[in-house]
Amino acid sequence: MKNFLTAIFLFLTYSSITQDTLRVPTQFTTIQEAFTMAGENMVVLVGPGTYVENLIWPEDIKGIQLLSEMGSLETIIDGNNNGRVLFKDVFSDSGSIIRGFTLRNGLSNEGAGLYIERGATDLIDLNINNNETIGEYHCYGGGVRLTNYTGLIKDVVIANNVSDGIGTANAGGMFLQYSGSVTMDNVRVSSNKTKGGNSSNTAGMFIDGFSNSTLEMVNVIVGGNRNEHNTWGLNPGAVIAVAELTMDSCRFSSNSNIGASNSRGGGLTINVDDGVLTNCSFSANGGGTGSGLRFTGDENVLRIENSLIAYNQGESAISFEGEGSQIDFVNCIIANNAGYAVDLQNDVNNDYNILNFNHCTMAYNDMTMKVFKNFLEINNSILWSFNNGSTSDLENLGLTSIKVRSSIVKNGYAGSAVLDQDPLLEFNSYIPDNNSPAVGIANPNFTQPTDINGNLRALPANSLPDIGAVEINQSRASVDVRFFYDEDKNGLQDIEDLDLGIGVVEYKDIAYPNFRPEGIPLTMDLGNNILTYNGAFLEGWELTTDASIALDVPDSTYYEEINFGLKPINDTIQVRTHITMDPFRCDEYIDGRLTITNEFSTVESCTVWLTIDPRIDEIDFTSMPPDINDGMNVGWIMEDLLPTEKREISFTLKVPAITGQNELGAIYDFYSRCEEIDNSEFAYGPAMRCSYDPNDKQVNITEIDTSLVNSSVLNYTIRFQNTGNDYAKDVKILDTLEEHLIAESFAFLRSSHSENLIINITDDHIVEFYFKDIFLIDSLTNAEQSQGFVSFSIRPVDDLIVNDEISN
């Protein structure tokens, strides 16, 4: 019946489109032919099929609707890598709609799939995929570029698009710039990439609104987007900078900066005047600072509630880089993140941020919070990290006002009713145990009416609420599900059978993957329950125990350990080694990693060797000192490498300085292997990368008439160029002003890269021109872009005599 009603609806809808309707392919062979005949407010109705076209929307004809008969899965516009798929530029347009198409295989410098220059256009039921921008220096919007845009974006997928710039690549999925109002409903931006020669930024979507912009987002997913660059990767998921933002039920997950030694941002980078984020998640993103959420800009006012920030990898999961903001976190779980959960360091000026955390659970992060120059309030919250030292989970680095009430803080902190006790939380659900010190002790003056799951506080009624994001009503029945290596396939875990960090179990139609030998803790409903092993995610293994286990849970005190046995179908030995390093830049300390992976399928032990290039003078293995040290050969004894287990050895080395331009590109040799295991060898040969800096100085006059000394002004221009084989992150020019020049008369004239320039004159008459974060590209990549200059004027002293030399 449902399908029948849908068909009737579609039939009535399309059969009503009769007047002023241009039909493709029955009336016109191509969509572009229909466009040429379209007038204002006409409909171009397209039948199912694939149309190989590079469409240009009719100029200055308003209200055209481009619709498909059968939707995006059946109606494809293919750009054939011969230009943009669709370009639209109609001034002050309104009422336009593009609905029901796949736009693919576009190729351009901007907006390869869809480029709308201006006007209101609703975008509905679109699949924009496999488009690519390639730019000479900057490029934006591999899939979509919308400029001066307003409208509705609904039921749209933007996936597998690429922004590939020789200089900087931006917005692999979508670039949106606008004023006014935009609504995004049920939009997925996934698996897009940026690949820039200089840097890669915002692989997913970049949204830039002007001072009057509003943005509403509902059920938007930004996932699996990747910035690919050896050095610089910024904000791989999404950047949103608007005046007013409302976000509900949005997910930002698995976005990452691939290979970038310097990265910031991960899931979402945000800069808004006013905003509310509700029921959102930021998980498994990879970045440097702010790997889950990164706040930039000043004077943000935001409320983030009922949201999850978890399993992000970077220096911090949440970071703040602006000032003067007020941000409230309410009923949020910030858990299992690498680095710090929250980095609140504001060292810009003295306009402090105001941060409030109410009923938040910050658990099982490497460290919880460090604060500098902020006003901070923490109420009814849990701060409990993996920190095994004596440092408080609330690190006050100074110049900070902190109030803590009714909270649990690992290693303690001064405040009202602050406890230093294990909150006894379930590892994955963060639900407190019935005996947890977090239960029933929250301060009701600072509580919320509901918890992160919508449960009323307090439970049970007439009690005090619980500390943290989750409110419990009673004890919870639970099980621990583990997977073990069943060597003899007897279905029993013997003493020699080790626990594995693999396997998937299903409970109530939800798949729970296992990543730890300790297994998966699950909360059980009372009554009959069934746990089922799911082998679809683990090829090459067979189950040695029952696939389904029935559990009768009588009460809330129930606990059981469930074990699934696994054995490889074929016993194979395959241990691989791999070496990675940060960009091999001259005269810098860089980090490296030696990874040992047991890909399949027996438990193995071996000695892992690393051979170091003899030109390396400094290398440090503090994290895991080698067991064997034989000069340039060092070794580690690896015992019991489990199937699929990966171990990592981190090190830091000093890249040598270069003495001449001829050393650019020199190869350095590193080798790794697992002794006596075939095919475990790995060779890594990074090339020496370095900026190189010839420069010259010019002056407007070479002689001064002694009668005109008082009115003489010398205009100097210093030119510089990077003739190396890698960018120069910063450029500093030191110009010593000799005694015949009046330092106080110095006046800056002009410069390239002026937005990066800081000028300072020291007491000993040295002018410092500091181009911070200039990222000056090398001449091999782009000769024109590798150059820069700075010009200034200065007066000579009045008492010059004939033949005096000004040797600046």
PDB file of N, CA and C in Angstrom, residues 585-586 658-664 689-695 720-728 731 776-779 786:
ATOM      1  N   ARG A 585      62.989  17.633   6.706  1.00  0.00           N
ATOM      2  CA  ARG A 585      63.399  19.021   6.469  1.00  0.00           C
ATOM      3  C   ARG A 585      64.687  19.326   7.216  1.00  0.00           C
ATOM      4  N   CYS A 586      65.591  20.018   6.530  1.00  0.00           N
ATOM      5  CA  CYS A 586      66.936  20.250   7.050  1.00  0.00           C
ATOM      6  C   CYS A 586      66.934  20.964   8.398  1.00  0.00           C
ATOM      7  N   ILE A 658      72.139  21.666   5.843  1.00  0.00           N
ATOM      8  CA  ILE A 658      72.846  21.600   4.572  1.00  0.00           C
ATOM      9  C   ILE A 658      73.857  22.741   4.502  1.00  0.00           C
ATOM     10  N   THR A 659      74.927  22.509   3.752  1.00  0.00           N
ATOM     11  CA  THR A 659      75.963  23.528   3.596  1.00  0.00           C
ATOM     12  C   THR A 659      75.950  24.149   2.212  1.00  0.00           C
ATOM     13  N   GLY A 660      75.158  23.576   1.300  1.00  0.00           N
ATOM     14  CA  GLY A 660      75.102  24.113  -0.053  1.00  0.00           C
ATOM     15  C   GLY A 660      73.871  23.610  -0.771  1.00  0.00           C
ATOM     16  N   GLN A 661      73.505  24.306  -1.818  1.00  0.00           N
ATOM     17  CA  GLN A 661      72.296  23.966  -2.546  1.00  0.00           C
ATOM     18  C   GLN A 661      72.395  22.603  -3.216  1.00  0.00           C
ATOM     19  N   ASN A 662      73.616  22.108  -3.434  1.00  0.00           N
ATOM     20  CA  ASN A 662      73.793  20.813  -4.083  1.00  0.00           C
ATOM     21  C   ASN A 662      73.322  19.650  -3.208  1.00  0.00           C
ATOM     22  N   GLU A 663      73.095  19.902  -1.899  1.00  0.00           N
ATOM     23  CA  GLU A 663      72.645  18.832  -1.003  1.00  0.00           C
ATOM     24  C   GLU A 663      71.128  18.678  -0.999  1.00  0.00           C
ATOM     25  N   LEU A 664      70.439  19.568  -1.671  1.00  0.00           N
ATOM     26  CA  LEU A 664      68.985  19.426  -1.766  1.00  0.00           C
ATOM     27  C   LEU A 664      68.637  18.142  -2.510  1.00  0.00           C
ATOM     28  N   ARG A 689      64.861  17.826   2.222  1.00  0.00           N
ATOM     29  CA  ARG A 689      64.034  18.943   1.795  1.00  0.00           C
ATOM     30  C   ARG A 689      64.450  20.170   2.588  1.00  0.00           C
ATOM     31  N   CYS A 690      64.564  21.286   1.882  1.00  0.00           N
ATOM     32  CA  CYS A 690      65.042  22.490   2.553  1.00  0.00           C
ATOM     33  C   CYS A 690      64.679  23.703   1.706  1.00  0.00           C
ATOM     34  N   SER A 691      64.385  24.778   2.369  1.00  0.00           N
ATOM     35  CA  SER A 691      64.286  26.043   1.641  1.00  0.00           C
ATOM     36  C   SER A 691      65.697  26.615   1.499  1.00  0.00           C
ATOM     37  N   TYR A 692      65.892  27.470   0.502  1.00  0.00           N
ATOM     38  CA  TYR A 692      67.194  28.085   0.270  1.00  0.00           C
ATOM     39  C   TYR A 692      66.943  29.531  -0.129  1.00  0.00           C
ATOM     40  N   ASP A 693      67.853  30.435   0.278  1.00  0.00           N
ATOM     41  CA  ASP A 693      67.443  31.830   0.354  1.00  0.00           C
ATOM     42  C   ASP A 693      68.416  32.849  -0.228  1.00  0.00           C
ATOM     43  N   PRO A 694      68.636  32.869  -1.556  1.00  0.00           N
ATOM     44  CA  PRO A 694      69.375  34.012  -2.107  1.00  0.00           C
ATOM     45  C   PRO A 694      68.534  35.288  -1.981  1.00  0.00           C
ATOM     46  N   ASN A 695      69.206  36.430  -1.764  1.00  0.00           N
ATOM     47  CA  ASN A 695      68.488  37.692  -1.651  1.00  0.00           C
ATOM     48  C   ASN A 695      69.400  38.821  -2.116  1.00  0.00           C
ATOM     49  N   PHE A 720      63.782  38.618  -1.909  1.00  0.00           N
ATOM     50  CA  PHE A 720      64.184  37.278  -1.487  1.00  0.00           C
ATOM     51  C   PHE A 720      63.443  36.245  -2.328  1.00  0.00           C
ATOM     52  N   GLN A 721      64.010  35.054  -2.370  1.00  0.00           N
ATOM     53  CA  GLN A 721      63.406  33.970  -3.151  1.00  0.00           C
ATOM     54  C   GLN A 721      63.775  32.640  -2.513  1.00  0.00           C
ATOM     55  N   ASN A 722      62.841  31.714  -2.525  1.00  0.00           N
ATOM     56  CA  ASN A 722      63.099  30.360  -2.040  1.00  0.00           C
ATOM     57  C   ASN A 722      63.466  29.494  -3.237  1.00  0.00           C
ATOM     58  N   THR A 723      64.753  29.204  -3.404  1.00  0.00           N
ATOM     59  CA  THR A 723      65.212  28.368  -4.522  1.00  0.00           C
ATOM     60  C   THR A 723      65.519  26.946  -4.064  1.00  0.00           C
ATOM     61  N   GLY A 724      64.944  26.557  -2.921  1.00  0.00           N
ATOM     62  CA  GLY A 724      65.137  25.189  -2.444  1.00  0.00           C
ATOM     63  C   GLY A 724      64.153  24.233  -3.087  1.00  0.00           C
ATOM     64  N   ASN A 725      63.883  23.118  -2.383  1.00  0.00           N
ATOM     65  CA  ASN A 725      62.942  22.134  -2.909  1.00  0.00           C
ATOM     66  C   ASN A 725      61.776  21.904  -1.951  1.00  0.00           C
ATOM     67  N   ASP A 726      61.576  22.819  -1.005  1.00  0.00           N
ATOM     68  CA  ASP A 726      60.467  22.716  -0.076  1.00  0.00           C
ATOM     69  C   ASP A 726      60.080  24.132   0.347  1.00  0.00           C
ATOM     70  N   TYR A 727      58.881  24.256   0.891  1.00  0.00           N
ATOM     71  CA  TYR A 727      58.408  25.568   1.313  1.00  0.00           C
ATOM     72  C   TYR A 727      59.255  26.125   2.458  1.00  0.00           C
ATOM     73  N   ALA A 728      59.197  27.429   2.648  1.00  0.00           N
ATOM     74  CA  ALA A 728      59.748  28.075   3.838  1.00  0.00           C
ATOM     75  C   ALA A 728      58.570  28.493   4.706  1.00  0.00           C
ATOM     76  N   VAL A 731      59.872  33.347   7.145  1.00  0.00           N
ATOM     77  CA  VAL A 731      61.033  34.035   6.592  1.00  0.00           C
ATOM     78  C   VAL A 731      61.356  35.209   7.505  1.00  0.00           C
ATOM     79  N   LEU A 776      56.265  30.060   2.016  1.00  0.00           N
ATOM     80  CA  LEU A 776      56.753  30.490   0.708  1.00  0.00           C
ATOM     81  C   LEU A 776      57.114  29.264  -0.120  1.00  0.00           C
ATOM     82  N   ILE A 777      56.422  29.105  -1.236  1.00  0.00           N
ATOM     83  CA  ILE A 777      56.610  27.922  -2.074  1.00  0.00           C
ATOM     84  C   ILE A 777      57.974  27.990  -2.759  1.00  0.00           C
ATOM     85  N   ASP A 778      58.534  26.843  -3.117  1.00  0.00           N
ATOM     86  CA  ASP A 778      59.864  26.838  -3.724  1.00  0.00           C
ATOM     87  C   ASP A 778      59.772  27.123  -5.224  1.00  0.00           C
ATOM     88  N   SER A 779      60.914  27.555  -5.793  1.00  0.00           N
ATOM     89  CA  SER A 779      60.941  27.978  -7.189  1.00  0.00           C
ATOM     90  C   SER A 779      60.755  26.818  -8.154  1.00  0.00           C
ATOM     91  N   SER A 786      57.501  31.945  -5.626  1.00  0.00           N
ATOM     92  CA  SER A 786      58.597  31.699  -4.678  1.00  0.00           C
ATOM     93  C   SER A 786      59.303  32.981  -4.254  1.00  0.00           C
TER      94      SER A 786
END
